[in-house]
CSV table of C-alpha atoms in Angstrom, one decimal:
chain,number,residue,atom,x,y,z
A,1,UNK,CA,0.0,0.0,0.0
A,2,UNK,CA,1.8,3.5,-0.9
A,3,UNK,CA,2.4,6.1,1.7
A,4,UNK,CA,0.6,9.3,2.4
A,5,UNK,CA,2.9,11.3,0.2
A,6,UNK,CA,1.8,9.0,-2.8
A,7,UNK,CA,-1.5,10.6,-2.8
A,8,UNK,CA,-0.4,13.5,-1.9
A,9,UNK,CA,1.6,14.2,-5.3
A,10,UNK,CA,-1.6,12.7,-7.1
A,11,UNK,CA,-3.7,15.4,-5.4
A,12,UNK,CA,-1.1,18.1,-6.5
A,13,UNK,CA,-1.1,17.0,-10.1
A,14,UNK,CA,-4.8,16.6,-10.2
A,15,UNK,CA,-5.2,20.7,-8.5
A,16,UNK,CA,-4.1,22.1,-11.8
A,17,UNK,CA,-7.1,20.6,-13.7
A,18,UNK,CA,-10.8,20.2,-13.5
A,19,UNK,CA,-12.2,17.9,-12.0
A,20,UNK,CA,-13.7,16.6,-15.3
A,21,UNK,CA,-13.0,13.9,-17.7
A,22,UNK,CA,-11.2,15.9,-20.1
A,23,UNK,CA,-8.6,16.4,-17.8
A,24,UNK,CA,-7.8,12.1,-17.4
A,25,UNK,CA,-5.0,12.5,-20.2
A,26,UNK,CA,-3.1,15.4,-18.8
A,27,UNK,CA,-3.3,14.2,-15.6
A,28,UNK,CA,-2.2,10.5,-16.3
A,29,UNK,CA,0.4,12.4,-18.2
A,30,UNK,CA,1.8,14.4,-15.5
A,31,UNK,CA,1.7,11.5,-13.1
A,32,UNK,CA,3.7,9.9,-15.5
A,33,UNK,CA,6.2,12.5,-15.3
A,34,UNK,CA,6.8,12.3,-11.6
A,35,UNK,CA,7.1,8.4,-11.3
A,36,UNK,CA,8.5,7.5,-14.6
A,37,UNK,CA,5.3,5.6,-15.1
A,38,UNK,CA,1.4,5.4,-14.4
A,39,UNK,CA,1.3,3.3,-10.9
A,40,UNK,CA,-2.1,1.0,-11.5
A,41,UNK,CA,-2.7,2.3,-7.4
A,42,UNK,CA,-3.5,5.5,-8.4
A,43,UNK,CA,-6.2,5.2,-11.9
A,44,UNK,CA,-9.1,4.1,-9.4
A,45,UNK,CA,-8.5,7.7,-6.8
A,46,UNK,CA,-7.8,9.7,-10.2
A,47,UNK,CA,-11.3,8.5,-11.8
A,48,UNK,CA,-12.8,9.1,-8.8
A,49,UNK,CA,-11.6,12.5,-8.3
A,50,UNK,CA,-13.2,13.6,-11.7
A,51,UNK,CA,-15.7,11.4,-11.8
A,52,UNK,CA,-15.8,8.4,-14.3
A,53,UNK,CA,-15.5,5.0,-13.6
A,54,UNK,CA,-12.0,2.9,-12.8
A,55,UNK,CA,-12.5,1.1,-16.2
A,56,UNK,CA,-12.6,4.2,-18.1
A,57,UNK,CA,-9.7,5.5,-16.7
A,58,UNK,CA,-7.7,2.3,-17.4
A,59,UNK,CA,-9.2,1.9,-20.8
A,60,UNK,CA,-7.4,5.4,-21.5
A,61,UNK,CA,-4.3,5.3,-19.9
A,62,UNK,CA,-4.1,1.4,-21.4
A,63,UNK,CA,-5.5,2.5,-24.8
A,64,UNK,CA,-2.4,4.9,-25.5
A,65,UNK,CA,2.0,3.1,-26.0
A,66,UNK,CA,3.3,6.0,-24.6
A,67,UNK,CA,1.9,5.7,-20.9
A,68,UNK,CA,3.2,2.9,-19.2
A,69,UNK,CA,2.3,0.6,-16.3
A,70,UNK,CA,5.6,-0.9,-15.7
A,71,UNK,CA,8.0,1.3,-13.0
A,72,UNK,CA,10.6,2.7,-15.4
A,73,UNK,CA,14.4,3.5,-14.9
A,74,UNK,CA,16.4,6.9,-14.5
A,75,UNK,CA,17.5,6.9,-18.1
A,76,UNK,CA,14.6,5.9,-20.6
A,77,UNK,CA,16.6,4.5,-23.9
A,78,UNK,CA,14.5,4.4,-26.5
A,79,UNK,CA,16.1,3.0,-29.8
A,80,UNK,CA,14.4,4.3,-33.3
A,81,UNK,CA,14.0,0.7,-35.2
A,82,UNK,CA,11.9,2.5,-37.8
A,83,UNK,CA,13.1,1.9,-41.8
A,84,UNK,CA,16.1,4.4,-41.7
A,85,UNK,CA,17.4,3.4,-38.6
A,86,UNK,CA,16.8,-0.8,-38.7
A,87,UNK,CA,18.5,-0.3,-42.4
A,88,UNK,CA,21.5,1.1,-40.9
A,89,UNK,CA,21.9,-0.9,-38.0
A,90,UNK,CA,20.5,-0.3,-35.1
A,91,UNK,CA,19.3,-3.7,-34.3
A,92,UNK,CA,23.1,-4.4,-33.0
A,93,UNK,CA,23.0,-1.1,-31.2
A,94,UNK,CA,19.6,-2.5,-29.3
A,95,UNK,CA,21.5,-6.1,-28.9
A,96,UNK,CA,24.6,-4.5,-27.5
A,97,UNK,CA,22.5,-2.1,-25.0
A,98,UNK,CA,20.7,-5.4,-23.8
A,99,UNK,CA,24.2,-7.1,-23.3
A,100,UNK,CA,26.1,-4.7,-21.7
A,101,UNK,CA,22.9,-4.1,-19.1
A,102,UNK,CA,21.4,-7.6,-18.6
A,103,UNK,CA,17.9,-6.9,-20.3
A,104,UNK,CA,16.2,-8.5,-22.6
A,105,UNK,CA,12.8,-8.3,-25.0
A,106,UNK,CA,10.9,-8.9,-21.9
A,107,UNK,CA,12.7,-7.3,-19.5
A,108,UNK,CA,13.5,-3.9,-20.3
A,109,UNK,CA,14.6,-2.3,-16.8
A,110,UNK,CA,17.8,-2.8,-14.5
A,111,UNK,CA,17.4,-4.3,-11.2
A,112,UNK,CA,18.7,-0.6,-10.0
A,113,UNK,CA,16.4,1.1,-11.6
A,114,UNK,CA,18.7,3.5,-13.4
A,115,UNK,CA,18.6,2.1,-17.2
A,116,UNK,CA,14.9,1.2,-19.4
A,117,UNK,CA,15.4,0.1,-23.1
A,118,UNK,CA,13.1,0.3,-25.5
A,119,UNK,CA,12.5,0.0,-28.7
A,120,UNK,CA,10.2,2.6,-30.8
A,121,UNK,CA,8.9,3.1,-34.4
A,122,UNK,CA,10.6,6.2,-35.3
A,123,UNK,CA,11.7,9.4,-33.0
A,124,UNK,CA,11.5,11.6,-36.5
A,125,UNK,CA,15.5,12.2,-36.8
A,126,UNK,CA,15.9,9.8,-39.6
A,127,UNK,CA,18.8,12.2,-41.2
A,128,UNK,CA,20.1,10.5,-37.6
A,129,UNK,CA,20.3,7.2,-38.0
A,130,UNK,CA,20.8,5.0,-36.8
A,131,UNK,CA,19.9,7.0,-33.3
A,132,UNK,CA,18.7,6.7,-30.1
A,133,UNK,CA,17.4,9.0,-27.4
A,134,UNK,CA,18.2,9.3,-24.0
A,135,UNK,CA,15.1,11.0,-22.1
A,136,UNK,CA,14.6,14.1,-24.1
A,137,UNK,CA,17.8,13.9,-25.9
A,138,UNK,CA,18.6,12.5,-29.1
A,139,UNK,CA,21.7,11.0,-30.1
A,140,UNK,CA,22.6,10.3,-33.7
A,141,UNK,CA,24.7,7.7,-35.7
A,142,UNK,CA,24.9,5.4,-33.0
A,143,UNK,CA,27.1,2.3,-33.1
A,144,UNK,CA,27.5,-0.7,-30.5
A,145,UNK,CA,30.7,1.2,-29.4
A,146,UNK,CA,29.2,4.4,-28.9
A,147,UNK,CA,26.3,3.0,-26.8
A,148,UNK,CA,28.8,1.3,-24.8
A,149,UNK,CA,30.3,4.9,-24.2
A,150,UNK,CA,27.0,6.3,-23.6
A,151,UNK,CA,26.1,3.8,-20.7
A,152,UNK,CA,29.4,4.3,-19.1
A,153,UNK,CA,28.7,8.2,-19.2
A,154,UNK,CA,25.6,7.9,-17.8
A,155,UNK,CA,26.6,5.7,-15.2
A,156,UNK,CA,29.4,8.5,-14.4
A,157,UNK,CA,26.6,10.8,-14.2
A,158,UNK,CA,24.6,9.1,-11.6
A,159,UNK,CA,27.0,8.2,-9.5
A,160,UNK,CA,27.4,12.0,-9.3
């Protein structure tokens, strides 16, 4: 059962909106933002806060790839395996990324919580490719060695 503050940041989130259904996708959204994902705890408080049912509010929050259910690391990697990027190789870069951190296609998240992969259909930086972004940062012509280098920096960076 989460803590006090749990719903407390929900209730936060949920102040800047109506309390109408209109505002379920911007505030699933936000609550996204502050845990990395959608915790399945909080969809039955949120629909009742605006009032529509539990099932609506997981129908939405299911219905759309981007929100996710699953608790997400510190560094989201999302690798572009749309048709520019797969055609210059960025299948090895997603292999190499699930080496070097012990994931897999069905396991996408550390055990420390700092690294998620994924794959996506396109990030729209095909002149890129093959790339990869790191949260909200793009990073272009990627190779198996350069994603090496890129977890090593980040790992720098956390440890900071």
């Amino acid at each position: 059962m989460p803590d006090k503050s749990f719903y407390e940041k929900a209730d936060e989130i949920m102040s800047k909106y109506p309390a109408q259904e209109r505002s379920l996708i911007p505030i699933i959204h936000e609550v996204q933002e502050a845990y990395n994902y959608v915790p399945l705890e909080l969809l039955p408080y949120i629909a009742k806060h605006i009032g529509i049912t539990e099932t609506k509010a997981y129908s939405v929050a299911s219905f759309y790839e981007r929100f996710s259910f699953e608790p997400k690391g510190k560094y989201i990697i999302r690798v572009c395996d749309g048709t520019a990027c797969h055609v210059r190789h960025s299948l090895p870069v997603l292999e190499r990324l699930r080496s070097q951190l012990g994931l897999s296609d069905k396991k996408h998240t550390t055990d420390d919580m700092l690294f998620t992969v994924e794959t996506v259909s396109c990030l729209g930086a095909c002149s890129l490719a093959p790339a990869l972004m790191v949260n909200d940062r793009v990073h272009p012509a990627m190779t198996p060695e350069k994603a090496d280098a890129l977890i090593q920096e980040l790992r720098e960076e956390a440890a900071k």
